[in-house]
CSV table of C-alpha atoms (C1' of nucleotides) in Angstrom, one decimal:
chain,number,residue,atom,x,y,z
A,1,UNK,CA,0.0,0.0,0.0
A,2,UNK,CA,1.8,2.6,-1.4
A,3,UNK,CA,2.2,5.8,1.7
A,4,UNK,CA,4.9,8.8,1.2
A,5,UNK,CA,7.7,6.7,1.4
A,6,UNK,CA,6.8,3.9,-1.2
A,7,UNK,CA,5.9,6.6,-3.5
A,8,UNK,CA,8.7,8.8,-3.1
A,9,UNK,CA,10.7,5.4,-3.8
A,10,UNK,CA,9.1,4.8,-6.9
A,11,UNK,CA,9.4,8.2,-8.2
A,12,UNK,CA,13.0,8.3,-7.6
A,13,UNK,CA,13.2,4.9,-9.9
A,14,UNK,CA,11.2,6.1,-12.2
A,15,UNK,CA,13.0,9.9,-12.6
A,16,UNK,CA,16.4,7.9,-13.5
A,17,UNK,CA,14.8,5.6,-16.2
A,18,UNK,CA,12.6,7.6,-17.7
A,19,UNK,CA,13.5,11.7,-17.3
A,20,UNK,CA,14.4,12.7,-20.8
A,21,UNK,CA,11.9,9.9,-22.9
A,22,UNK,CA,8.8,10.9,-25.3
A,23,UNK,CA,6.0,9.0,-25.3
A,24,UNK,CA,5.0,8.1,-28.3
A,25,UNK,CA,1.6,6.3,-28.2
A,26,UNK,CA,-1.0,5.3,-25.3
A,27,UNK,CA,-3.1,2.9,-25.0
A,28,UNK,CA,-6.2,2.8,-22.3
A,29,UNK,CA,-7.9,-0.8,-21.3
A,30,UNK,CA,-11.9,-0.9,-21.1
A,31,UNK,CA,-11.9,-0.2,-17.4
A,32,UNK,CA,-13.0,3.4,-16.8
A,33,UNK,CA,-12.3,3.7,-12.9
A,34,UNK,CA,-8.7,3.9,-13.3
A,35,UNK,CA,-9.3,7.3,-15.2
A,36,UNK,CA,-10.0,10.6,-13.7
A,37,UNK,CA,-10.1,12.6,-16.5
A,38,UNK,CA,-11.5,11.7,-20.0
A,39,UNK,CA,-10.0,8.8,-21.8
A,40,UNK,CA,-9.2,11.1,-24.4
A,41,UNK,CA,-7.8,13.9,-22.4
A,42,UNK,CA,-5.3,11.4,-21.0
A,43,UNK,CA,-4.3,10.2,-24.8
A,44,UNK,CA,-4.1,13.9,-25.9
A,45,UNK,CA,-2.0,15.4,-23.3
A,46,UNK,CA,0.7,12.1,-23.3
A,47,UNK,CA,0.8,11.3,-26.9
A,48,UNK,CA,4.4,12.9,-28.3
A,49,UNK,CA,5.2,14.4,-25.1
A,50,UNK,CA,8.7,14.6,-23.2
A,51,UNK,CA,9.1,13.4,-19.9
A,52,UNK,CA,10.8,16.5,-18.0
A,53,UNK,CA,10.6,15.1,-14.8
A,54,UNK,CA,9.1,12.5,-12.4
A,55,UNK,CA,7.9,13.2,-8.5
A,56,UNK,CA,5.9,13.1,-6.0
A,57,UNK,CA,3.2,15.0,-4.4
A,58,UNK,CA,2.1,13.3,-1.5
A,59,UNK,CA,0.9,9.8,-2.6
A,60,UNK,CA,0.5,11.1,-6.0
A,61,UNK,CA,3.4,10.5,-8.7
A,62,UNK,CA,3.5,13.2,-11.0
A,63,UNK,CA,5.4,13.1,-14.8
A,64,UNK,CA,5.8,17.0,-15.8
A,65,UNK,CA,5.3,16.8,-19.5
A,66,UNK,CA,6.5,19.1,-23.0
A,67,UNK,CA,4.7,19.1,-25.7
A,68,UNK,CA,4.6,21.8,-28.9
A,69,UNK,CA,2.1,22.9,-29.1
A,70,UNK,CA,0.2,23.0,-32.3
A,71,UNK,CA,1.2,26.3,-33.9
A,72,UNK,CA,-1.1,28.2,-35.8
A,73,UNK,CA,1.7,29.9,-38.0
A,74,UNK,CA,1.2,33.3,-39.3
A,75,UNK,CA,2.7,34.7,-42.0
A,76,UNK,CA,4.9,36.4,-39.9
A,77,UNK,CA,6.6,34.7,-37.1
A,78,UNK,CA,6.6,30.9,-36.4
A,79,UNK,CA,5.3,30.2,-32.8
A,80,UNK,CA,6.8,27.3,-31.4
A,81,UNK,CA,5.1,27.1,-28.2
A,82,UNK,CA,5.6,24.7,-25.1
A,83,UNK,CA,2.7,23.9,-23.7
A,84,UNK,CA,3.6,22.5,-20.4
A,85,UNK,CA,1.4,19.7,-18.3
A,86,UNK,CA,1.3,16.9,-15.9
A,87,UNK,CA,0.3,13.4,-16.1
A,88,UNK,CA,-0.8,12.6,-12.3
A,89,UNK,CA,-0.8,9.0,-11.4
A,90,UNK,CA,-2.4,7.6,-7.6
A,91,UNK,CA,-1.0,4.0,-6.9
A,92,UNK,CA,-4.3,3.6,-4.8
A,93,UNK,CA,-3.5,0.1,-3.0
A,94,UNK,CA,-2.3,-2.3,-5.6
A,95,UNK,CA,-1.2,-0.1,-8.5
A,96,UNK,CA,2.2,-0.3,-10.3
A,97,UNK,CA,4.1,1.2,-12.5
A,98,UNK,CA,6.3,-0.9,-14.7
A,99,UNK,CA,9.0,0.1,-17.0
A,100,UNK,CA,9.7,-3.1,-19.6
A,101,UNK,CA,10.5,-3.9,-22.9
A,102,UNK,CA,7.7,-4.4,-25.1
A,103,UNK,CA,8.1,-8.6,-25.4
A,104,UNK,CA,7.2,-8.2,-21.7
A,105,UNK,CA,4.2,-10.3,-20.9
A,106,UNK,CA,1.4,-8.2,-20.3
A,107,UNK,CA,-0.2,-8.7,-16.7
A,108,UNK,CA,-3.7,-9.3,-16.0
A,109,UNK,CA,-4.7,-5.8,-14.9
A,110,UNK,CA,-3.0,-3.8,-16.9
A,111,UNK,CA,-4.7,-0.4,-17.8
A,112,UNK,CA,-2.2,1.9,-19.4
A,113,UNK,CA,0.4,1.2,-21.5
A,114,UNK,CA,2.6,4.0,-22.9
A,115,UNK,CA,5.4,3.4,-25.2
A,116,UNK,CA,8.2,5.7,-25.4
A,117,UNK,CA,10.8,6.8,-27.9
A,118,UNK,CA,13.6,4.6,-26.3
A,119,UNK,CA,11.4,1.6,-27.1
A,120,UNK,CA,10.4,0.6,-24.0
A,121,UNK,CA,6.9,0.8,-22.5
A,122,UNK,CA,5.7,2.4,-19.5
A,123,UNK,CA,3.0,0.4,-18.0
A,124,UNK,CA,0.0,1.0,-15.0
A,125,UNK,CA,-1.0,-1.8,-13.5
A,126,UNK,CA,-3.3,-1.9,-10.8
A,127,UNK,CA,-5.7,-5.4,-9.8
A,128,UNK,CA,-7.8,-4.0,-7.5
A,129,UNK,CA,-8.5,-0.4,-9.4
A,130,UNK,CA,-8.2,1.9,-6.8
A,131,UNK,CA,-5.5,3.8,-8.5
A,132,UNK,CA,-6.2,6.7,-10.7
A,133,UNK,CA,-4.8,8.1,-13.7
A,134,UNK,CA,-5.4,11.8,-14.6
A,135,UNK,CA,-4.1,14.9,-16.7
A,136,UNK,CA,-3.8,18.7,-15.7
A,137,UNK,CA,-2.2,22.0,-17.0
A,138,UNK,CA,0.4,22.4,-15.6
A,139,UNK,CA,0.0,23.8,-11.7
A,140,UNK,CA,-3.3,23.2,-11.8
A,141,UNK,CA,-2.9,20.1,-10.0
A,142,UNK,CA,-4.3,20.3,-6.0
A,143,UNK,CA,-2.4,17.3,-4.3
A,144,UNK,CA,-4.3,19.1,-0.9
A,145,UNK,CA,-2.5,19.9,2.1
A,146,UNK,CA,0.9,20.1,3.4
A,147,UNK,CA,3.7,17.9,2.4
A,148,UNK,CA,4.6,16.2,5.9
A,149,UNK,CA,8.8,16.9,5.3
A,150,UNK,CA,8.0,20.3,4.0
A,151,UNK,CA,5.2,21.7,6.9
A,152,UNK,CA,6.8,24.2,9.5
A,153,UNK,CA,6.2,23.2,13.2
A,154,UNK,CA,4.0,26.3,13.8
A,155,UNK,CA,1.3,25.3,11.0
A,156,UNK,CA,1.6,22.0,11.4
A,157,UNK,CA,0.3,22.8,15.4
A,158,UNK,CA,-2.5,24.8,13.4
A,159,UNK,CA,-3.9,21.6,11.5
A,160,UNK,CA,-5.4,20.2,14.7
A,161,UNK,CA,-6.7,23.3,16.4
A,162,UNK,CA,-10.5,23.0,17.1
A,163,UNK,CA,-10.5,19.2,15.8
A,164,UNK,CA,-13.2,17.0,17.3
A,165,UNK,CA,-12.1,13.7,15.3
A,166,UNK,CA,-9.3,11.3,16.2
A,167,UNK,CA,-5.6,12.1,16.0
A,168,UNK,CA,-5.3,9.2,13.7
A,169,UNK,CA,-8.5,10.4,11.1
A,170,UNK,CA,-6.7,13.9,10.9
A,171,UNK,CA,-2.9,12.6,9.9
A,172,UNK,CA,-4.8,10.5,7.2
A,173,UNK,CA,-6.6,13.5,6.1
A,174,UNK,CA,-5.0,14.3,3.5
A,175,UNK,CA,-6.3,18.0,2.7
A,176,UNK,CA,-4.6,18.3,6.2
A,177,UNK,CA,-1.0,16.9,5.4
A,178,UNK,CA,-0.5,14.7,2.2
A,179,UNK,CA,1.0,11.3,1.8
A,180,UNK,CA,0.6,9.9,5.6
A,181,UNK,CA,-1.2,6.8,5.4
A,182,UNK,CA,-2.4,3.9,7.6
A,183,UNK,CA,1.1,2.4,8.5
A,184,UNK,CA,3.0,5.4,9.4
A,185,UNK,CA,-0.1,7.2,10.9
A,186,UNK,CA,0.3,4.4,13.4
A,187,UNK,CA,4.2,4.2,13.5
A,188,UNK,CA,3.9,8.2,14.5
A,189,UNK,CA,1.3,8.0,16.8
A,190,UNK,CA,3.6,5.4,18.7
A,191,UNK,CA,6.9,7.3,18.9
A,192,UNK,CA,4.9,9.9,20.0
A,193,UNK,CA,3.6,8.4,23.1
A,194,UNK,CA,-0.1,9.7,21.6
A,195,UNK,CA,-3.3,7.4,21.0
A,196,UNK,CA,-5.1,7.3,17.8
A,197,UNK,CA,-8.2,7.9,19.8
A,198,UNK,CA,-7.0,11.0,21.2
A,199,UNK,CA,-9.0,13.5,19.7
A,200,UNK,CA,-6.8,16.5,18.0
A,201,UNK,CA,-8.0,19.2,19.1
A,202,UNK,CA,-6.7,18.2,23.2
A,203,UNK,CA,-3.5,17.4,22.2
A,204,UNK,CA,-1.0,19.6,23.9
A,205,UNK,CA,1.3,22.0,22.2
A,206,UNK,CA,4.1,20.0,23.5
A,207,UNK,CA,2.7,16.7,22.6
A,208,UNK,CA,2.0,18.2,19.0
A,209,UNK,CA,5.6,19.0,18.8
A,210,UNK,CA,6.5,15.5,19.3
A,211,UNK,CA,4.2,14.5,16.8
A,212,UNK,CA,6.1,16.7,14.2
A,213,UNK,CA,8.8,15.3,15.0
A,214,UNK,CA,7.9,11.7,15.0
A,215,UNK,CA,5.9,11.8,11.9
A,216,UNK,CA,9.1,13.7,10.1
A,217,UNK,CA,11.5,10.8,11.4
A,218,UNK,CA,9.4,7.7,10.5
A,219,UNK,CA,8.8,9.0,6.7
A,220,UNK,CA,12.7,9.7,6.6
A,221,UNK,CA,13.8,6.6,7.9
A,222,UNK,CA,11.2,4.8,6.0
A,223,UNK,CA,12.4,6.6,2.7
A,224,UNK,CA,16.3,5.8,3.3
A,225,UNK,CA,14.7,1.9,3.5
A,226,UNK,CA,13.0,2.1,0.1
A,227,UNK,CA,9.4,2.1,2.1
A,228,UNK,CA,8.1,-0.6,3.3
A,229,UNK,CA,7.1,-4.0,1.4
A,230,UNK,CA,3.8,-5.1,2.9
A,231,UNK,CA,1.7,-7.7,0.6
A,232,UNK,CA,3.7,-7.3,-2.8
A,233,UNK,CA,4.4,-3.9,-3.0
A,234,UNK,CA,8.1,-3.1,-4.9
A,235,UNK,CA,9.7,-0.5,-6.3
A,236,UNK,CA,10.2,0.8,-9.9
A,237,UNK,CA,12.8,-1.7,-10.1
A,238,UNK,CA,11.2,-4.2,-8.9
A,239,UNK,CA,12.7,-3.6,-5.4
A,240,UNK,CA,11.3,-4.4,-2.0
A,241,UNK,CA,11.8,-1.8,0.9
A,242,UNK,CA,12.6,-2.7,4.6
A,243,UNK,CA,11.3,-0.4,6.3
A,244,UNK,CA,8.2,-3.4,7.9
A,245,UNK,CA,11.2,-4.9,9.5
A,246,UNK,CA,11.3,-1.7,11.7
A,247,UNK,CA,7.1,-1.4,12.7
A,248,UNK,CA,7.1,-1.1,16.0
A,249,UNK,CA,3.3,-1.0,15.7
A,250,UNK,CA,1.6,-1.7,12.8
A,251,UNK,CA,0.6,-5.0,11.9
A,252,UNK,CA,2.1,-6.5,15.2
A,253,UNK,CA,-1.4,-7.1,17.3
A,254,UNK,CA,-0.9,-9.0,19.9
A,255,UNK,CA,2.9,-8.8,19.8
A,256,UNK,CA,4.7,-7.2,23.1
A,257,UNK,CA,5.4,-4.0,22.4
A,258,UNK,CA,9.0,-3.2,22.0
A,259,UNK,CA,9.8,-0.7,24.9
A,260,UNK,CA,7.3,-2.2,27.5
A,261,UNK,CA,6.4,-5.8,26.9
A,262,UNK,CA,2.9,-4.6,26.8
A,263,UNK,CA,0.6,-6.3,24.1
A,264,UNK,CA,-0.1,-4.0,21.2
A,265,UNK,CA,-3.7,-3.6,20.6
A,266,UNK,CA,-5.5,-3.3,17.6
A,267,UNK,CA,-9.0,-0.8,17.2
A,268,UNK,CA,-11.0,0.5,14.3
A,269,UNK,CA,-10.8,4.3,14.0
A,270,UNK,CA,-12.8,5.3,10.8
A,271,UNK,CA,-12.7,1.8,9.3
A,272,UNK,CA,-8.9,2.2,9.3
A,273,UNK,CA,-7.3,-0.4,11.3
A,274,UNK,CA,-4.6,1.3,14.1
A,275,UNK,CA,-1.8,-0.3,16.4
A,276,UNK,CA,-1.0,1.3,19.5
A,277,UNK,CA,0.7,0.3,22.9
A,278,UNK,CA,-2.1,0.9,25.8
A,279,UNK,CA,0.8,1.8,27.7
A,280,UNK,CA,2.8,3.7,25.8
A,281,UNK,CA,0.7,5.7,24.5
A,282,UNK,CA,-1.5,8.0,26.1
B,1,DA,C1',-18.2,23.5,8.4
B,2,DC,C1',-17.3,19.3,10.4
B,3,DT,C1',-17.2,14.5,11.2
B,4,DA,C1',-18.8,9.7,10.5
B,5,DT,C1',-20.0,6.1,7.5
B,6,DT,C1',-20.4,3.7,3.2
B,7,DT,C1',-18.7,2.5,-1.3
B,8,DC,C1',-15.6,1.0,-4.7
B,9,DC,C1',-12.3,-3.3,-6.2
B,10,DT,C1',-9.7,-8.2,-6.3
B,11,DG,C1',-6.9,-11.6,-4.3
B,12,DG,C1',-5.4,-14.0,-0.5
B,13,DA,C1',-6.6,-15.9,3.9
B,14,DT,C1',-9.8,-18.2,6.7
B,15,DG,C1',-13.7,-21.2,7.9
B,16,DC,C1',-16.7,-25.1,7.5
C,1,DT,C1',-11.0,-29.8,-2.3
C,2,DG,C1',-14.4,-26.5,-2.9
C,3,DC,C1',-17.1,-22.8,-2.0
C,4,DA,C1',-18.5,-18.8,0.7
C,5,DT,C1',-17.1,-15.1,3.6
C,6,DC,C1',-14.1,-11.7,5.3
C,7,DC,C1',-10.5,-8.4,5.1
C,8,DA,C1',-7.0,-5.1,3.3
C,9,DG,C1',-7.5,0.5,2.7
C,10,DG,C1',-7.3,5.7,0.0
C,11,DA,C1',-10.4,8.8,-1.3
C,12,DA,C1',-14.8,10.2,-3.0
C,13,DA,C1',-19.6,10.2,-2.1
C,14,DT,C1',-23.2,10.3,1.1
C,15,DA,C1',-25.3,10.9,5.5
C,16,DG,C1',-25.7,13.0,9.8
DNA sequence: ACTATTTCCTGGATGC
DNA sequence: TGCATCCAGGAAATAG
């Protein structure tokens, strides 16, 4: 389940193999849900553009893209304009993005393929179809709120002023921060010693500082691990991360926790399942 | 203006 | 072994 980290991994990969490539042509499957904006948007806007870069905004991956445009030429001067855009891809839970030679086998699931000018393919990928796959102007993207590594102390304090909801519900909103999801929501909540019931709006200034803190040094350490590979998830190179060897929470119900001995417990907060030490945290 | 709940998806795990 | 059921969860839609 692709979070900040596993995306900011794959966008790395992705940058180095495919900065600098055109795509040529594009072809859509029959599903429809992968596609945020119209099928023919999507082929419009890729079709014979140049990938200028690849990166992340929160757990979107985004391919800034070149094109020329069309110019109407006048008698006198030639425009050659750049018209400038994005391509914006969501992993969702199970997306993928593949870069492969052509004889490649094509998986079941595949919803995208792109070729480009170097002869490989680009491929999206995604079985369960929670991914999406859309197409903006350029800046006219809204990934919503703050990027976690990016937010200054003081406004990240701000976020939870007034906040009836859990802690937990408000680090996964993502018009709040972007890119925190379910795993490191949980991780954070634990090296900060706070519970995901907690609602946000009591948590102390002090508290909220240790948050910050927390939530900046789990998506770094996770990051430097390549993520982490829960289920199947890899990398554009077909990586896994490592950062599940160092959960200290998630996914370890029932496991003594690793500072206290304590049994981790396991709640539903929003439908979201969340990890916490009863002791630890508070 | 919020927050809470439901819905979308498939594959893997579990239960009988 | 086979079949049904449940569960994972990000974000949008819907309800409160």
């Amino acid at each position: 389940m692709p979070e900040l980290p596993e995306v900011e991994t794959i966008a790395r990969g992705l940058a180095k193999r495919v900065t600098g490539d055109v795509i040529e042509t594009v072809w859509l499957g029959e599903k429809s849900e992968p596609l945020k904006s119209p099928a023919t948007e999507i082929v419009a806007t890729l079709q014979g553009a140049l990938i200028g870069a690849v990166r992340r905004m929160g757990k979107h991956i985004v391919f800034d893209l070149q094109r020329n445009e069309k110019s109407h030429r006048t008698k006198k001067l030639k425009t050659n304009n750049v018209q400038l855009s994005q391509w914006i891809v969501h992993l969702g839970m199970t997306g993928r993005l593949q870069v492969c030679e052509p004889e490649a086998e094509v998986l079941k699931h595949t919803h995208a393929i792109a070729k480009l000018a170097s002869g490989r393919e680009l491929r999206f990928v995604d079985p369960r179809r929670f991914g999406r796959l859309s197409v903006a102007s350029a800046g006219n993207f809204d990934a919503g709120g703050f990027e976690p590594l990016e937010v200054e102390l003081g406004k990240f304090t701000t976020l939870f002023r007034g906040r009836k909801g859990p802690i937990k519900s408000a680090l996964l909103n993502q018009k709040l921060l972007r890119g925190v999801g379910n795993i490191y929501a949980d991780e954070s909540l634990f090296r900060a010693g706070i519970r995901p019931r907690r609602r946000a709006g009591t948590i102390s200034r002090e508290q909220l500082r240790r948050l910050f803190l927390s939530v900046r040094e789990v998506l770094t350490e996770a990051i430097a691990l390549g993520g982490s590979s829960i289920s199947d998830y890899v990398d554009a190179e077909g990586e896994e991360g490592f950062f599940q060897l160092k959960h200290r929470v998630y996914g370890r119900e029932g496991e003594p926790c690793l500072v206290c001995k304590t049994p981790i417990k396991r709640i539903v907060i929003g439908g979201r399942s969340s990890h916490y030490c009863p002791k630890c945290q508070k």
